[in-house]
Coordinates of C-alpha atoms in Angstrom, one line a residue:
Chain P
D892 CA 68.9 93.9 108.2
T893 CA 70.7 96.5 106.9
E894 CA 70.0 99.1 109.6
V895 CA 72.8 100.4 112.4
T896 CA 70.3 101.4 115.2
Q897 CA 70.8 103.7 117.9
T898 CA 69.3 104.6 121.4
P899 CA 68.2 106.9 122.5
K900 CA 67.4 109.1 120.1
H901 CA 67.5 111.5 122.8
L902 CA 69.2 112.0 126.0
V903 CA 69.6 114.8 128.4
M904 CA 71.4 114.2 131.6
G905 CA 73.1 116.2 134.1
M906 CA 77.0 116.8 134.9
T907 CA 76.9 113.6 137.5
N908 CA 74.8 111.0 136.4
K909 CA 75.6 108.2 134.4
K910 CA 74.4 107.2 131.0
S911 CA 75.4 105.0 128.4
L912 CA 74.6 105.1 124.5
K913 CA 73.2 102.1 122.8
C914 CA 74.3 100.9 119.2
E915 CA 73.4 97.4 117.1
Q916 CA 73.8 96.0 113.9
H917 CA 73.0 92.6 112.4
M918 CA 74.8 93.0 109.1
G919 CA 77.8 90.7 110.9
H920 CA 80.2 93.3 110.5
R921 CA 83.0 93.2 112.5
A922 CA 83.8 96.8 112.9
M923 CA 82.3 100.0 114.7
Y924 CA 82.8 103.3 115.8
W925 CA 82.0 105.9 117.6
Y926 CA 82.1 109.4 116.3
K927 CA 81.1 112.6 117.7
Q928 CA 79.4 115.4 116.0
K929 CA 79.1 118.8 117.4
A930 CA 76.7 121.5 115.3
K931 CA 77.4 123.1 112.2
K932 CA 80.8 120.5 112.3
P933 CA 81.6 117.3 110.9
P934 CA 82.0 113.9 112.9
E935 CA 84.7 113.2 114.4
L936 CA 86.6 109.6 115.2
M937 CA 86.2 108.5 118.5
F938 CA 86.5 104.9 119.2
V939 CA 87.2 101.9 116.9
Y940 CA 87.1 98.4 117.7
S941 CA 87.7 95.9 115.6
Y942 CA 86.4 92.0 116.0
E943 CA 84.9 94.0 119.8
K944 CA 88.8 94.5 120.5
L945 CA 89.6 98.3 120.6
S946 CA 91.7 99.1 118.2
I947 CA 92.5 102.9 118.2
N948 CA 91.0 105.8 120.6
E949 CA 91.4 109.0 119.2
S950 CA 92.4 110.2 122.5
V951 CA 89.1 111.2 124.4
P952 CA 88.5 112.3 127.9
S953 CA 87.9 108.8 130.2
R954 CA 85.0 110.3 130.9
F955 CA 83.8 108.4 127.8
S956 CA 84.3 104.8 127.7
P957 CA 83.4 102.3 125.3
E958 CA 82.8 98.7 125.3
C959 CA 81.4 96.1 122.5
P960 CA 80.2 92.9 124.9
N961 CA 79.6 91.4 121.1
S962 CA 80.1 92.0 117.7
S963 CA 76.5 93.2 117.3
L964 CA 76.5 95.2 120.0
L965 CA 78.5 98.4 120.6
N966 CA 78.2 100.8 124.1
L967 CA 78.9 104.0 125.3
H968 CA 79.2 104.7 128.8
L969 CA 78.7 108.2 130.2
H970 CA 80.1 109.7 133.5
A971 CA 80.9 113.3 134.1
L972 CA 80.1 114.8 131.4
Q973 CA 80.7 118.6 130.4
P974 CA 78.3 121.2 128.9
E975 CA 81.0 120.8 126.4
D976 CA 80.1 117.0 124.9
S977 CA 76.7 118.1 124.4
A978 CA 76.5 116.6 120.6
L979 CA 75.2 114.0 118.3
Y980 CA 76.9 111.1 118.6
L981 CA 77.1 108.8 115.6
C982 CA 77.9 105.2 115.2
A983 CA 79.1 103.5 112.4
S984 CA 80.1 99.8 110.9
S985 CA 82.2 98.1 108.4
Q986 CA 82.4 94.5 107.5
G987 CA 85.9 94.5 109.3
P988 CA 89.2 96.5 110.0
D989 CA 90.0 98.1 106.3
E990 CA 86.8 97.0 104.6
G991 CA 84.9 100.4 104.8
L992 CA 87.3 101.0 102.6
N993 CA 86.0 98.4 100.5
Y994 CA 82.6 98.2 101.2
G995 CA 81.5 101.3 102.8
Y996 CA 80.1 102.6 106.0
T997 CA 77.1 102.1 107.6
F998 CA 75.9 105.3 109.9
G999 CA 72.9 104.7 112.2
S1000 CA 70.8 108.2 113.1
G1001 CA 72.7 109.1 116.0
T1002 CA 72.0 110.2 119.6
R1003 CA 71.1 114.0 120.7
L1004 CA 73.2 114.2 123.9
T1005 CA 72.7 117.1 126.2
V1006 CA 74.5 118.0 129.2
V1007 CA 73.0 120.7 131.4
Chain I
A566 CA 97.6 111.0 105.7
Q567 CA 94.9 112.0 103.8
S568 CA 92.6 115.1 104.5
V569 CA 90.1 117.0 102.1
A570 CA 88.5 120.4 101.9
Q571 CA 85.0 121.9 101.2
P572 CA 85.7 125.3 99.9
E573 CA 82.0 126.1 99.8
D574 CA 79.5 126.6 103.6
Q575 CA 76.7 126.8 101.3
V576 CA 75.4 125.8 97.9
N577 CA 72.4 127.0 96.2
V578 CA 70.9 126.0 93.0
A579 CA 67.4 126.4 91.2
E580 CA 65.2 123.2 91.0
G581 CA 65.8 121.3 87.6
N582 CA 69.3 122.8 86.9
P583 CA 72.1 121.2 87.5
L584 CA 74.7 121.5 90.8
T585 CA 78.2 120.2 91.6
V586 CA 79.6 120.6 95.9
K587 CA 82.7 120.7 95.7
C588 CA 86.0 118.9 97.0
T589 CA 89.5 118.8 97.0
Y590 CA 91.9 116.3 98.5
S591 CA 95.3 116.3 100.2
V592 CA 97.1 112.7 100.5
S593 CA 99.9 111.1 100.7
G594 CA 99.7 107.9 98.6
N595 CA 96.4 106.7 97.1
P596 CA 92.9 108.5 97.5
Y597 CA 90.0 106.8 99.0
L598 CA 87.2 109.2 99.1
F599 CA 83.6 109.0 100.0
W600 CA 80.6 111.7 99.7
Y601 CA 77.5 110.7 102.2
V602 CA 74.4 112.9 102.7
Q603 CA 73.2 113.9 106.1
Y604 CA 69.6 115.3 106.9
P605 CA 68.5 117.0 109.5
N606 CA 68.9 115.0 112.7
R607 CA 69.9 111.9 111.4
G608 CA 72.6 110.3 110.3
L609 CA 74.6 110.0 107.6
Q610 CA 73.7 108.1 104.4
F611 CA 76.3 107.0 101.7
L612 CA 76.3 108.6 98.4
L613 CA 79.6 107.2 97.0
K614 CA 83.4 106.2 97.1
Y615 CA 86.1 106.4 94.9
I616 CA 89.1 104.0 95.3
T617 CA 90.4 102.8 91.8
G618 CA 89.1 103.0 88.5
D619 CA 86.7 105.0 86.8
N620 CA 87.2 108.7 87.3
L621 CA 83.4 108.8 87.1
V622 CA 82.1 107.1 89.6
K623 CA 77.9 107.1 90.0
G624 CA 76.2 106.7 92.9
S625 CA 73.2 106.3 94.8
Y626 CA 69.9 108.8 94.3
G627 CA 71.4 109.8 90.6
F628 CA 74.7 111.6 92.1
E629 CA 77.9 111.4 90.4
A630 CA 81.5 112.7 91.3
E631 CA 84.4 113.0 89.1
F632 CA 88.0 112.0 90.6
N633 CA 90.8 114.2 89.0
K634 CA 93.8 113.4 89.9
S635 CA 95.5 116.9 88.1
Q636 CA 93.4 119.1 90.1
T637 CA 93.5 117.0 93.0
S638 CA 89.1 116.9 93.5
F639 CA 86.4 114.5 94.0
H640 CA 83.6 117.0 93.1
L641 CA 79.5 115.7 93.6
K642 CA 77.3 116.3 90.6
K643 CA 73.9 115.6 89.6
P644 CA 72.3 117.0 86.7
S645 CA 68.6 117.9 87.8
A646 CA 68.6 119.1 91.0
L647 CA 65.4 118.1 93.4
V648 CA 64.2 119.7 96.1
S649 CA 64.8 117.2 98.6
D650 CA 68.3 117.0 97.9
S651 CA 68.5 119.5 100.3
A652 CA 70.7 118.4 103.0
L653 CA 74.1 118.9 104.7
Y654 CA 77.2 117.1 102.5
F655 CA 80.0 115.3 103.5
C656 CA 83.2 114.8 101.3
A657 CA 85.3 112.3 103.5
S658 CA 88.7 110.4 102.8
Y659 CA 89.7 107.0 104.7
S660 CA 91.9 108.4 107.2
G661 CA 94.6 105.2 106.5
G662 CA 97.7 105.0 107.6
G663 CA 96.3 101.5 110.5
A664 CA 93.9 103.9 111.2
D665 CA 90.8 102.8 110.1
G666 CA 87.6 105.5 109.7
L667 CA 86.7 108.6 107.7
T668 CA 87.7 112.2 108.2
F669 CA 85.3 114.4 107.5
G670 CA 85.7 117.7 105.5
K671 CA 83.2 120.3 106.6
G672 CA 79.9 119.9 105.2
T673 CA 78.2 122.1 102.3
H674 CA 74.5 122.9 103.4
L675 CA 72.9 122.3 99.7
I676 CA 69.8 124.8 98.9
I677 CA 67.6 123.9 96.2
Q678 CA 65.1 126.8 95.4
P679 CA 61.6 125.9 94.0

């Protein structure tokens, strides 16, 4: 298995809803990442987990809450989002912290989130 | 810190012609550079990377990139374009400085005309 799987593929949520995005990989990778990509813009790094511990939070608002329950799974919990949070949310993984440099980063297909 | 710039929003090439997508970099230290491709409503697919070694890097789907230190460039190239190469291409640099992950350029739309 050489894929990063993200679910759901599409999500529409209201500003008062609570929802979660899920990311899964079975490549034995020990670093996982959340990126946010607005339309016609490059992906921007949100969170980095290394060995299931949050190592980097790029000043993301608290309405986004990441969770890494185990080495294969990464969640992004969403609460009280704003319409401007509508974007494609991409998950990625690499063999380990800083190993993406040597072995690359594998990206999922993303979750298209619309906040209404 | 590392950053990359893609000067072209869009590049148009006729099918069968060679293509070039430009990227320049700005780094403090050794550059670690990547190219990714994104098809509509899809994630990012890895094409190639430069860490050290040969300046000409060969990657997936017939793409290659030339690292040029004097011009601080890392242009993506392909000798003969296919219509299926039409997509959004991102140049990226390793964030570095203890910040794992990638910093992306703004992206270049490549359109291959039949």
